[in-house]
Coordinates of C-alpha atoms (C1' of nucleotides) in Angstrom, one line a residue:
Chain A
M127 CA 23.4 -17.4 -28.3
F128 CA 21.8 -15.9 -25.2
N129 CA 19.8 -13.3 -27.1
K130 CA 17.8 -16.2 -28.7
R131 CA 15.8 -16.5 -25.6
I132 CA 12.3 -15.2 -25.4
K133 CA 11.1 -13.4 -22.3
I134 CA 8.4 -15.1 -20.3
K135 CA 6.2 -12.1 -20.3
E136 CA 6.2 -12.0 -24.1
L137 CA 5.8 -15.8 -24.4
L138 CA 2.8 -15.9 -22.0
A139 CA 1.0 -13.3 -24.3
Q140 CA 1.2 -15.7 -27.2
E141 CA -1.0 -18.7 -28.1
P142 CA 0.4 -22.1 -27.5
T143 CA 0.7 -23.7 -30.9
G144 CA 3.6 -26.1 -30.5
Q145 CA 6.2 -23.4 -31.2
E146 CA 9.7 -24.3 -30.1
V147 CA 11.4 -21.7 -27.9
T148 CA 14.2 -21.2 -25.4
V149 CA 13.7 -19.5 -22.1
M150 CA 16.1 -18.7 -19.3
G151 CA 15.3 -17.9 -15.7
W152 CA 15.3 -19.0 -12.1
V153 CA 13.3 -21.9 -10.5
R154 CA 10.6 -20.7 -8.2
T155 CA 9.4 -24.2 -7.3
F156 CA 9.8 -27.7 -8.6
R157 CA 6.7 -29.7 -8.0
N158 CA 6.2 -33.4 -8.3
N159 CA 9.6 -34.0 -9.7
Q160 CA 8.0 -32.9 -13.0
F161 CA 6.7 -29.3 -13.0
I162 CA 9.2 -26.4 -12.9
A163 CA 7.7 -22.9 -12.2
L164 CA 10.3 -20.8 -14.0
N165 CA 10.6 -17.0 -13.6
D166 CA 12.8 -14.6 -15.5
G167 CA 11.8 -11.3 -13.8
S168 CA 9.9 -10.0 -16.8
T169 CA 6.6 -10.7 -14.9
N170 CA 5.5 -12.3 -11.7
N171 CA 3.8 -15.0 -13.8
N172 CA 5.9 -18.2 -14.1
L173 CA 6.2 -20.4 -17.1
Q174 CA 5.4 -24.0 -16.2
V175 CA 8.1 -26.2 -17.7
V176 CA 7.2 -29.9 -17.8
A177 CA 10.1 -32.3 -17.5
G178 CA 8.4 -35.5 -18.8
L179 CA 8.9 -38.6 -16.6
G180 CA 11.9 -40.6 -17.6
K181 CA 13.1 -38.0 -20.1
F182 CA 15.8 -36.6 -17.8
D183 CA 18.4 -38.1 -15.5
D184 CA 17.8 -38.2 -11.8
E185 CA 21.1 -36.4 -11.3
L186 CA 19.9 -33.5 -13.4
L187 CA 16.5 -33.3 -11.7
K188 CA 18.1 -33.2 -8.3
R189 CA 19.9 -30.0 -9.2
I190 CA 16.6 -28.3 -10.1
T191 CA 16.2 -26.5 -6.8
T192 CA 14.7 -23.2 -5.7
S193 CA 16.5 -20.3 -7.5
A194 CA 18.7 -22.5 -9.6
S195 CA 19.1 -20.8 -13.0
L196 CA 18.1 -22.8 -16.1
K197 CA 18.2 -22.6 -19.9
V198 CA 15.3 -24.6 -21.2
T199 CA 14.2 -25.4 -24.7
G200 CA 10.9 -27.1 -25.7
A201 CA 7.6 -26.9 -27.4
I202 CA 4.8 -24.5 -26.1
V203 CA 1.6 -26.5 -25.9
P204 CA -1.8 -25.9 -24.2
S205 CA -1.6 -27.0 -20.5
L206 CA -3.3 -30.1 -19.4
G207 CA -3.5 -28.7 -15.9
K208 CA -5.8 -25.9 -14.6
G209 CA -3.6 -23.1 -13.3
Q210 CA -2.1 -21.9 -16.6
K211 CA -2.9 -21.7 -20.3
M212 CA 0.4 -23.1 -21.6
D213 CA 3.2 -25.5 -20.7
M214 CA 6.6 -25.9 -22.1
N215 CA 7.4 -29.6 -22.8
A216 CA 11.1 -29.5 -22.2
T217 CA 13.4 -31.2 -24.7
S218 CA 16.5 -29.8 -23.2
I219 CA 17.3 -28.5 -19.7
E220 CA 20.6 -27.0 -19.0
I221 CA 21.6 -25.9 -15.4
L222 CA 23.3 -22.5 -15.7
G223 CA 23.9 -22.1 -12.0
D224 CA 23.1 -24.4 -9.0
S225 CA 21.4 -23.2 -5.9
D226 CA 22.2 -25.1 -2.7
A227 CA 18.7 -25.7 -1.2
E228 CA 20.1 -26.1 2.3
K229 CA 21.6 -22.6 2.2
Y230 CA 19.3 -20.6 0.0
P231 CA 17.2 -18.5 2.3
L232 CA 14.1 -17.9 0.2
Q233 CA 11.4 -20.6 0.3
P234 CA 8.2 -20.9 -1.7
K235 CA 6.2 -19.4 1.1
K236 CA 5.3 -16.0 2.5
H237 CA 8.2 -14.2 4.1
S238 CA 8.0 -11.1 6.3
L239 CA 9.2 -7.8 4.8
E240 CA 11.5 -7.4 7.8
F241 CA 13.3 -10.7 7.0
L242 CA 13.5 -9.8 3.3
R243 CA 15.2 -6.5 4.2
E244 CA 18.0 -8.5 5.8
I245 CA 18.5 -10.3 2.5
A246 CA 17.9 -7.2 0.3
H247 CA 20.3 -8.7 -2.3
L248 CA 17.9 -11.6 -2.9
R249 CA 14.5 -10.0 -2.3
F250 CA 14.1 -9.0 -6.0
R251 CA 13.4 -12.6 -6.6
T252 CA 10.1 -12.5 -4.7
N253 CA 6.8 -11.5 -6.3
T254 CA 6.3 -8.5 -4.1
F255 CA 9.7 -6.9 -4.8
G256 CA 9.5 -7.9 -8.4
S257 CA 6.4 -5.9 -8.7
V258 CA 7.6 -3.0 -6.6
F259 CA 10.8 -2.5 -8.6
R260 CA 9.1 -2.9 -12.0
V261 CA 6.7 -0.2 -11.0
R262 CA 9.6 1.9 -9.7
H263 CA 11.3 1.6 -13.0
S264 CA 8.1 2.7 -14.9
L265 CA 7.7 5.7 -12.7
A266 CA 11.3 6.8 -13.2
F267 CA 10.8 6.4 -17.0
A268 CA 7.5 8.3 -16.9
I269 CA 9.1 11.2 -15.1
H270 CA 11.5 11.8 -17.9
K271 CA 8.7 11.3 -20.5
F272 CA 6.5 13.8 -18.7
F273 CA 9.1 16.6 -18.6
N274 CA 10.6 15.8 -22.0
D275 CA 7.2 16.0 -23.6
K276 CA 6.7 19.5 -22.1
G277 CA 10.1 20.7 -23.3
F278 CA 11.8 20.8 -19.9
V279 CA 15.6 20.4 -19.9
Y280 CA 17.0 17.6 -17.7
M281 CA 19.7 19.1 -15.6
H282 CA 22.3 17.3 -13.6
T283 CA 23.0 19.3 -10.5
P284 CA 26.1 18.5 -8.5
I285 CA 26.1 15.7 -5.9
I286 CA 29.1 17.3 -4.1
T287 CA 28.4 20.8 -3.0
A288 CA 30.4 23.5 -1.1
S289 CA 27.3 25.4 0.1
D290 CA 26.0 24.4 3.5
A291 CA 23.6 27.3 3.4
E292 CA 20.7 25.4 1.8
G293 CA 19.2 24.8 5.2
A294 CA 17.4 21.6 4.2
G295 CA 19.0 19.4 6.9
E296 CA 22.2 17.9 8.3
M297 CA 24.8 17.0 5.6
F298 CA 27.3 14.3 5.0
R299 CA 30.8 15.6 4.8
V300 CA 32.9 14.8 1.7
T301 CA 36.6 14.8 2.3
T302 CA 40.0 13.2 1.5
L303 CA 41.6 14.5 4.6
P304 CA 43.4 11.7 6.6
F305 CA 41.4 10.3 9.5
D306 CA 43.4 8.6 12.2
E307 CA 42.4 8.0 15.8
K308 CA 44.5 10.8 17.4
N309 CA 43.8 13.2 14.5
E310 CA 47.5 13.8 14.3
K311 CA 47.5 13.8 10.5
T312 CA 44.6 16.1 10.2
P313 CA 45.8 19.5 8.9
R314 CA 45.0 22.3 11.4
N315 CA 44.8 26.0 11.4
E316 CA 46.6 27.9 14.2
D317 CA 43.5 28.1 16.3
G318 CA 43.2 24.3 16.1
S319 CA 40.3 24.2 13.7
I320 CA 40.6 21.9 10.6
N321 CA 42.3 23.4 7.7
F322 CA 40.1 22.7 4.7
K323 CA 42.4 24.5 2.4
E324 CA 44.4 21.2 2.5
D325 CA 41.3 19.2 1.5
F326 CA 40.6 17.9 -2.0
F327 CA 38.5 20.9 -3.2
G328 CA 40.4 23.4 -1.0
R329 CA 37.3 24.0 1.0
A330 CA 34.8 22.0 3.1
T331 CA 32.3 20.1 1.0
N332 CA 29.3 18.0 1.5
L333 CA 26.8 15.7 -0.3
T334 CA 23.9 17.6 -1.7
V335 CA 20.6 18.0 0.2
S336 CA 18.8 19.6 -2.7
G337 CA 19.5 20.6 -6.3
Q338 CA 17.1 23.5 -6.1
L339 CA 19.5 26.4 -6.0
E340 CA 21.5 25.2 -9.0
G341 CA 18.1 24.3 -10.6
E342 CA 17.1 27.9 -10.4
L343 CA 20.3 28.9 -12.3
G344 CA 19.1 26.5 -15.1
A345 CA 15.5 27.7 -15.1
T346 CA 16.6 31.3 -15.5
A347 CA 18.3 30.3 -18.7
F348 CA 16.4 27.5 -20.3
G349 CA 13.0 28.5 -18.9
E350 CA 12.1 25.1 -17.6
I351 CA 14.3 22.5 -16.1
Y352 CA 14.0 19.4 -13.9
T353 CA 16.5 17.4 -11.9
F354 CA 16.2 13.8 -10.9
G355 CA 19.0 12.4 -8.8
P356 CA 20.1 11.2 -5.4
T357 CA 19.9 13.4 -2.4
F358 CA 21.5 12.9 1.0
R359 CA 20.4 13.9 4.5
A360 CA 22.4 13.0 7.6
E361 CA 19.4 13.3 9.9
N362 CA 19.0 10.7 12.6
S363 CA 15.6 9.8 11.3
N364 CA 14.1 6.4 12.1
T365 CA 10.8 6.3 10.4
A366 CA 9.0 4.4 7.7
R367 CA 9.2 7.5 5.4
H368 CA 12.8 8.8 5.7
L369 CA 16.0 7.7 4.1
A370 CA 19.6 9.0 4.4
E371 CA 19.9 8.5 0.6
F372 CA 16.9 9.1 -1.6
W373 CA 15.9 10.3 -5.0
M374 CA 14.2 13.5 -5.6
I375 CA 12.7 15.2 -8.7
E376 CA 12.9 19.0 -8.7
P377 CA 11.4 20.9 -11.5
E378 CA 12.0 24.7 -11.7
M379 CA 10.1 27.0 -14.0
A380 CA 10.7 30.6 -15.0
F381 CA 7.7 32.8 -15.6
C382 CA 5.7 30.8 -13.2
D383 CA 3.8 31.6 -10.0
L384 CA 2.5 29.5 -7.1
E385 CA -0.7 28.6 -8.8
D386 CA 1.1 27.4 -12.0
N387 CA 3.4 25.5 -9.7
A388 CA 0.6 23.7 -8.0
N389 CA -1.1 23.0 -11.3
L390 CA 2.0 21.4 -12.6
A391 CA 2.6 19.3 -9.5
E392 CA -1.0 18.0 -9.6
E393 CA -0.8 17.2 -13.3
F394 CA 2.6 15.5 -12.7
I395 CA 1.4 13.2 -9.9
K396 CA -1.7 12.2 -11.8
Y397 CA 0.4 11.5 -14.9
L398 CA 2.7 9.2 -13.0
I399 CA -0.2 7.3 -11.5
Q400 CA -1.9 7.0 -14.9
Y401 CA 1.3 5.8 -16.5
A402 CA 1.8 3.0 -13.9
M403 CA -1.9 2.0 -14.3
N404 CA -1.5 1.8 -18.1
N405 CA 1.8 0.0 -18.0
N406 CA 2.0 -2.0 -14.8
R407 CA -1.6 -3.2 -14.3
E408 CA -0.6 -6.8 -13.5
D409 CA 2.0 -5.7 -10.9
L410 CA -0.4 -3.2 -9.3
E411 CA -3.1 -5.8 -9.1
F412 CA -0.7 -8.1 -7.4
L413 CA 0.4 -5.4 -4.9
A414 CA -3.3 -4.5 -4.3
Q415 CA -4.0 -8.1 -3.4
R416 CA -1.0 -8.2 -1.2
L417 CA -2.0 -5.1 0.6
S418 CA -5.6 -6.3 1.1
D419 CA -4.3 -9.6 2.5
E420 CA -2.0 -7.7 4.8
E421 CA -4.8 -5.5 6.1
K422 CA -7.0 -8.4 6.9
Q423 CA -4.8 -9.0 9.9
L424 CA -5.4 -5.4 11.1
P425 CA -8.3 -4.3 13.3
Q426 CA -11.2 -3.0 11.3
D427 CA -10.6 0.7 12.1
K428 CA -7.0 0.5 10.9
R429 CA -7.8 -0.8 7.4
S430 CA -7.9 1.5 4.4
E431 CA -11.3 2.5 3.2
M432 CA -10.3 1.9 -0.4
G433 CA -8.2 -0.8 -2.1
L434 CA -5.0 0.2 -3.8
M435 CA -6.6 0.3 -7.3
E436 CA -9.6 2.3 -6.1
K437 CA -7.4 4.7 -4.3
L438 CA -5.3 5.4 -7.4
E439 CA -8.4 5.7 -9.6
F440 CA -9.9 8.1 -7.0
V441 CA -6.9 10.3 -7.0
L442 CA -6.9 10.4 -10.8
T443 CA -10.5 11.5 -11.1
N444 CA -10.7 14.0 -8.3
N445 CA -9.1 17.4 -8.0
F446 CA -6.6 17.9 -5.1
E447 CA -8.1 20.0 -2.4
R448 CA -6.5 23.4 -2.3
L449 CA -6.5 25.6 0.7
T450 CA -4.3 28.1 2.5
Y451 CA -2.5 27.5 5.7
T452 CA -4.8 30.0 7.4
E453 CA -7.9 28.1 6.2
A454 CA -6.3 24.9 7.4
I455 CA -5.8 26.3 10.9
D456 CA -9.5 27.4 11.0
I457 CA -10.7 23.9 10.0
L458 CA -8.5 22.3 12.6
K459 CA -9.6 24.7 15.3
E460 CA -13.3 24.2 14.5
S461 CA -13.0 20.4 14.2
N462 CA -14.8 18.2 16.6
H463 CA -11.6 16.3 16.9
N464 CA -10.0 19.4 18.4
K465 CA -13.0 20.3 20.5
K466 CA -12.9 16.9 22.1
K467 CA -9.2 17.5 22.7
K468 CA -8.1 14.5 20.7
F469 CA -5.0 16.1 19.2
Q470 CA -1.9 15.3 21.1
Y471 CA -0.5 18.7 20.1
E472 CA -2.8 21.5 20.8
I473 CA -4.0 23.9 18.0
T474 CA -2.5 27.0 19.4
G475 CA -3.5 29.2 16.5
W476 CA -2.1 31.0 13.5
G477 CA 1.7 30.8 13.3
M478 CA 2.1 27.3 14.7
D479 CA 3.8 24.6 12.7
L480 CA 1.5 21.8 11.7
Q481 CA 2.3 18.4 13.3
S482 CA 1.8 15.3 11.3
E483 CA -1.3 14.3 13.2
H484 CA -2.8 17.6 12.0
E485 CA -1.8 17.0 8.4
R486 CA -3.2 13.4 8.6
F487 CA -6.4 14.7 10.0
L488 CA -6.9 17.1 7.1
V489 CA -5.9 14.6 4.5
E490 CA -7.3 11.3 5.8
K491 CA -10.3 12.4 7.9
H492 CA -11.5 15.7 6.7
F493 CA -10.9 15.9 2.9
K494 CA -10.1 12.2 2.3
K495 CA -7.9 13.1 -0.7
P496 CA -4.6 14.8 -1.5
V497 CA -4.4 18.3 -0.2
I498 CA -2.3 21.3 -1.4
L499 CA -1.6 23.6 1.4
T500 CA -0.4 27.0 0.5
N501 CA 0.8 30.4 1.9
Y502 CA 2.4 29.4 5.2
P503 CA 3.7 31.9 7.8
A504 CA 7.1 33.2 6.7
A505 CA 8.6 32.4 10.0
I506 CA 8.3 28.6 9.6
K507 CA 9.5 28.4 6.0
S508 CA 12.8 28.7 4.0
F509 CA 14.5 32.0 3.0
Y510 CA 14.1 31.6 -0.7
M511 CA 10.2 31.5 -0.6
R512 CA 8.5 34.6 -2.0
L513 CA 7.0 37.0 0.5
N514 CA 3.3 37.6 -0.1
E515 CA 1.6 41.0 -0.2
D516 CA 0.4 40.6 3.4
G517 CA 4.0 40.7 4.5
K518 CA 3.6 37.7 6.8
T519 CA 3.1 34.7 4.6
V520 CA 5.2 33.2 1.9
A521 CA 4.1 31.6 -1.4
A522 CA 4.9 28.0 -0.3
M523 CA 3.0 24.8 -1.0
D524 CA 3.1 21.4 0.4
I525 CA 1.2 18.5 -1.1
L526 CA 0.0 16.0 1.4
A527 CA -1.0 12.5 0.3
P528 CA -3.1 10.0 2.3
G529 CA -1.0 7.5 4.1
I530 CA 2.3 9.1 3.1
G531 CA 2.2 12.7 4.3
E532 CA 4.3 15.3 2.6
I533 CA 5.1 14.1 -0.9
V534 CA 5.8 17.5 -2.4
G535 CA 7.3 20.7 -1.0
G536 CA 7.6 23.7 -3.2
S537 CA 7.2 27.5 -3.6
Q538 CA 7.3 30.5 -5.7
R539 CA 10.8 31.8 -5.3
E540 CA 11.7 35.3 -4.0
E541 CA 12.9 37.0 -7.2
R542 CA 13.2 40.6 -5.7
L543 CA 16.8 41.1 -4.7
D544 CA 16.2 43.5 -1.9
K545 CA 13.4 41.3 -0.3
L546 CA 15.6 38.2 -0.7
E547 CA 18.5 39.9 1.0
D548 CA 16.3 41.1 3.9
R549 CA 15.0 37.6 4.4
M550 CA 18.5 36.1 4.4
K551 CA 19.7 38.6 7.0
E552 CA 16.7 37.7 9.2
M553 CA 17.4 34.0 8.9
N554 CA 21.2 34.2 9.2
I555 CA 21.9 32.9 5.7
P556 CA 25.3 34.1 4.5
A557 CA 24.4 35.9 1.2
E558 CA 28.1 36.3 0.3
E559 CA 28.5 32.5 0.1
L560 CA 25.6 32.3 -2.3
W561 CA 26.8 35.2 -4.6
W562 CA 26.2 33.0 -7.6
Y563 CA 22.6 32.4 -6.6
M564 CA 22.0 36.1 -5.9
D565 CA 23.3 36.9 -9.4
T566 CA 20.1 35.4 -10.9
R567 CA 18.3 38.2 -9.1
R568 CA 20.8 40.8 -10.3
F569 CA 20.8 40.0 -14.0
G570 CA 17.3 39.6 -15.6
T571 CA 15.5 38.3 -12.6
V572 CA 12.1 36.7 -13.3
P573 CA 9.2 35.3 -11.3
H574 CA 9.8 31.6 -11.0
A575 CA 8.7 28.6 -9.0
G576 CA 9.4 25.0 -8.4
F577 CA 9.0 22.0 -6.1
G578 CA 10.6 18.8 -4.9
L579 CA 8.9 15.5 -5.1
G580 CA 10.3 12.6 -3.0
F581 CA 10.6 9.7 -5.5
E582 CA 10.4 6.9 -3.0
R583 CA 7.4 8.5 -1.3
M584 CA 5.7 8.5 -4.8
V585 CA 6.7 4.9 -5.3
Q586 CA 5.2 4.1 -1.9
F587 CA 2.0 5.9 -2.8
V588 CA 1.6 4.0 -6.0
T589 CA 2.6 0.5 -4.7
G590 CA 0.9 0.8 -1.3
M591 CA 4.1 -0.2 0.4
T592 CA 4.0 1.2 3.9
N593 CA 7.8 1.3 4.7
I594 CA 10.1 3.4 2.5
R595 CA 12.9 0.9 2.9
D596 CA 10.9 -1.5 0.8
V597 CA 10.7 0.7 -2.3
I598 CA 14.4 1.4 -2.7
A599 CA 16.8 -1.3 -3.7
F600 CA 19.4 -0.8 -0.9
P601 CA 18.1 1.5 1.8
R602 CA 20.5 3.7 3.7
T603 CA 19.2 4.6 7.1
P604 CA 21.0 5.3 10.4
K605 CA 23.2 2.3 11.4
S606 CA 22.3 0.5 8.2
A607 CA 24.2 0.4 4.9
E608 CA 24.9 -3.4 4.5
F609 CA 24.4 -3.9 0.8
Chain B
rU54 C1' 17.3 11.7 19.5
rC55 C1' 12.7 10.5 22.6
rC56 C1' 8.5 6.9 23.9
rC57 C1' 6.4 1.9 23.4
rC58 C1' 6.8 -3.2 21.7
rU59 C1' 9.9 -7.2 20.3
rU60 C1' 14.3 -10.9 19.9
rU61 C1' 13.2 -19.1 21.0
rA62 C1' 15.3 -24.2 14.8
rG63 C1' 16.7 -21.7 8.0
rC64 C1' 11.4 -18.9 8.1
rU65 C1' 6.7 -17.9 10.9
rC66 C1' 5.5 -18.6 15.8
rA67 C1' 3.8 -21.5 20.8
rG68 C1' 6.2 -22.2 25.5
rU69 C1' 1.2 -21.8 31.8
rU70 C1' 2.2 -19.1 38.7
rG71 C1' 10.3 -19.8 37.5
rG72 C1' 10.7 -26.7 38.1
rU73 C1' 12.6 -33.3 34.3
rU74 C1' 15.2 -34.3 27.9
rA75 C1' 12.5 -26.6 24.9
rG76 C1' 7.7 -27.7 20.8
rA77 C1' 4.5 -26.9 16.1
rG78 C1' 3.8 -25.6 10.9
rC79 C1' 6.7 -24.6 6.7
rA80 C1' 11.7 -25.3 4.7
rU81 C1' 15.9 -29.0 4.3
rC82 C1' 17.5 -34.3 3.9
rU83 C1' 15.9 -39.7 2.9
rG84 C1' 12.1 -42.8 0.8
rA85 C1' 7.2 -43.4 -1.6
rC86 C1' 3.8 -41.4 -5.2
rU87 C1' 3.6 -39.1 -10.2
rG88 C1' -0.7 -33.8 -14.3
rU89 C1' 1.3 -30.9 -9.9
rU90 C1' -0.4 -25.4 -8.5
rA91 C1' 3.2 -22.7 -1.7
rA92 C1' 1.9 -30.9 -4.6
rU93 C1' 0.9 -35.0 -1.2
rC94 C1' 2.2 -39.2 2.3
rA95 C1' 6.0 -41.5 5.7
rG96 C1' 10.5 -40.9 8.4
rA97 C1' 15.0 -38.1 9.9
rG98 C1' 18.3 -34.2 11.1
rG99 C1' 18.3 -29.3 12.9
rG100 C1' 18.6 -24.9 19.2
rU101 C1' 24.8 -21.2 23.1
rC102 C1' 16.4 -19.4 23.8
rG103 C1' 20.1 -11.7 20.9
rU104 C1' 24.7 -10.5 24.3
rU105 C1' 26.6 -9.5 29.1
rG106 C1' 25.7 -9.3 34.2
rG107 C1' 22.3 -10.1 38.4
rU108 C1' 18.3 -12.5 41.7
rU109 C1' 17.3 -17.8 42.9
rC110 C1' 18.3 -24.4 45.2
rA111 C1' 16.6 -23.8 40.0
rA112 C1' 16.0 -18.8 34.5
rG113 C1' 13.6 -19.4 27.7
rU114 C1' 10.4 -17.5 31.8
rC115 C1' 12.1 -12.4 36.9
rC116 C1' 15.6 -7.7 37.0
rA117 C1' 19.4 -4.4 34.7
rA118 C1' 22.6 -2.7 30.8
rC119 C1' 23.9 -3.1 25.8
rA120 C1' 22.8 -4.6 20.6
rG121 C1' 19.4 -5.8 16.5
rG122 C1' 14.3 -5.4 14.5
rG123 C1' 9.4 -3.1 14.4
rG124 C1' 5.6 0.9 15.5
rG125 C1' 4.9 6.1 16.9
rA126 C1' 7.1 11.2 17.5
rG127 C1' 10.6 15.0 15.9
rC128 C1' 13.5 16.6 11.3
rC129 C1' 11.7 16.4 6.0
rA130 C1' 11.0 14.7 0.5

RNA sequence: UCCCCUUUAGCUCAGUUGGUUAGAGCAUCUGACUGUUAAUCAGAGGGUCGUUGGUUCAAGUCCAACAGGGGGAGCCA
């Protein structure tokens, strides 16, 4: 019986010719004791249900409150009012679930994003979050489509990992060892350290911070793989662009160098934007409007130069700017911004790590478009990145997006066993723990490369949401895991 | 973790140099109206001023600590 309903998005695309249909959804507002704005989540547009005067009991009408769920049947006719092309003249209204108006926290008015974060379980029922999460869904779908169409194998890398050598950040421990206040039940070695042999896996384990190392195992068999799954970082990060639990896409390609890698990343990002623009135009236009309304409250110099749609269009039609770390340092050094000493962190010269103000200057002020920075000094990058011929830089790449910062981090991997071992020794990475990783270099090693794209940062970029906590359903951040 | 800002009704916010009974809009409730568009009109209810301590004759207002939220930085995707 329930599958007889028509979704409001589909209905609104039809012409009103008196057809009798059934819809189900939640009440957004009930105006004039007669007009129900009904929403079923398929689109932000509501169906106006008209409850003709005198046709329904007062007792029933009283129960039509904000967010009550209804099953409504009636004829679809051209609207007599101005705001919509069709009305449903209700012949039957059934209340599926009441919603106590005195207790329901959402009102038909603008709410702050901060307040909505505190009621994250209900915020999907707002237009903003409806749009954000429909776009998020589309992007997730497009990721699989992009890689599937290219013949990549979708690989599920483990969530629980025994290696703590990945070096990508602090990890969450996974254990079944007893935890009591005095630690009396915790198994100990003779020297007092915790005996992990007694733990579930017989060793210390953690939540993954990256699927890359396992991804490389797949790439050196299937040729091209990608992962798309949750990732965990136990960093005490309190920013609008970090989460303790987030989703990451990590393609890994054999027979691939840094340039191929950068080409793929750029194509990938553009594909995702194009997909959302083709499939979520209505939601993006709503979000663009929201963003522009929001920015009207900011001082002139803090507003974006482009609207959301223009920005996405611009990224699609322009090549990402590609330059080396060394070139970037030169640009920063020679900039008027630097000469006027406007950087908080001084440009000390080659070898320094770029601060986010430097990255933002390059992306938002100098080039005004996404930038692919390559070939960083080896000393500031990870052990697995391929050492360049100059002996001092590695084949790394970061893609920096306006307003978001680093959206992609990747590299060509060090496929030469001796060079990899040297590098691990230098950086105190225990090669023996990663024996399985080293085996790819021992048996048929091959030039290969890959990158990680932060999914939530991508969703932020496409939706224009400025806080990463507003593009994931239930954000996990330090001191916060309510829902 | 560091720096800055902030916390007053369900929500968004006023609240003067410390001084009677802490206000507004929206929401809610009651009634009216009935082709409305965040409906409108009239009325009503609704507050431990984040928590604890201090200064003072007197604290929403000043001070301190703690907690929550926001912005920026670091770590990174």
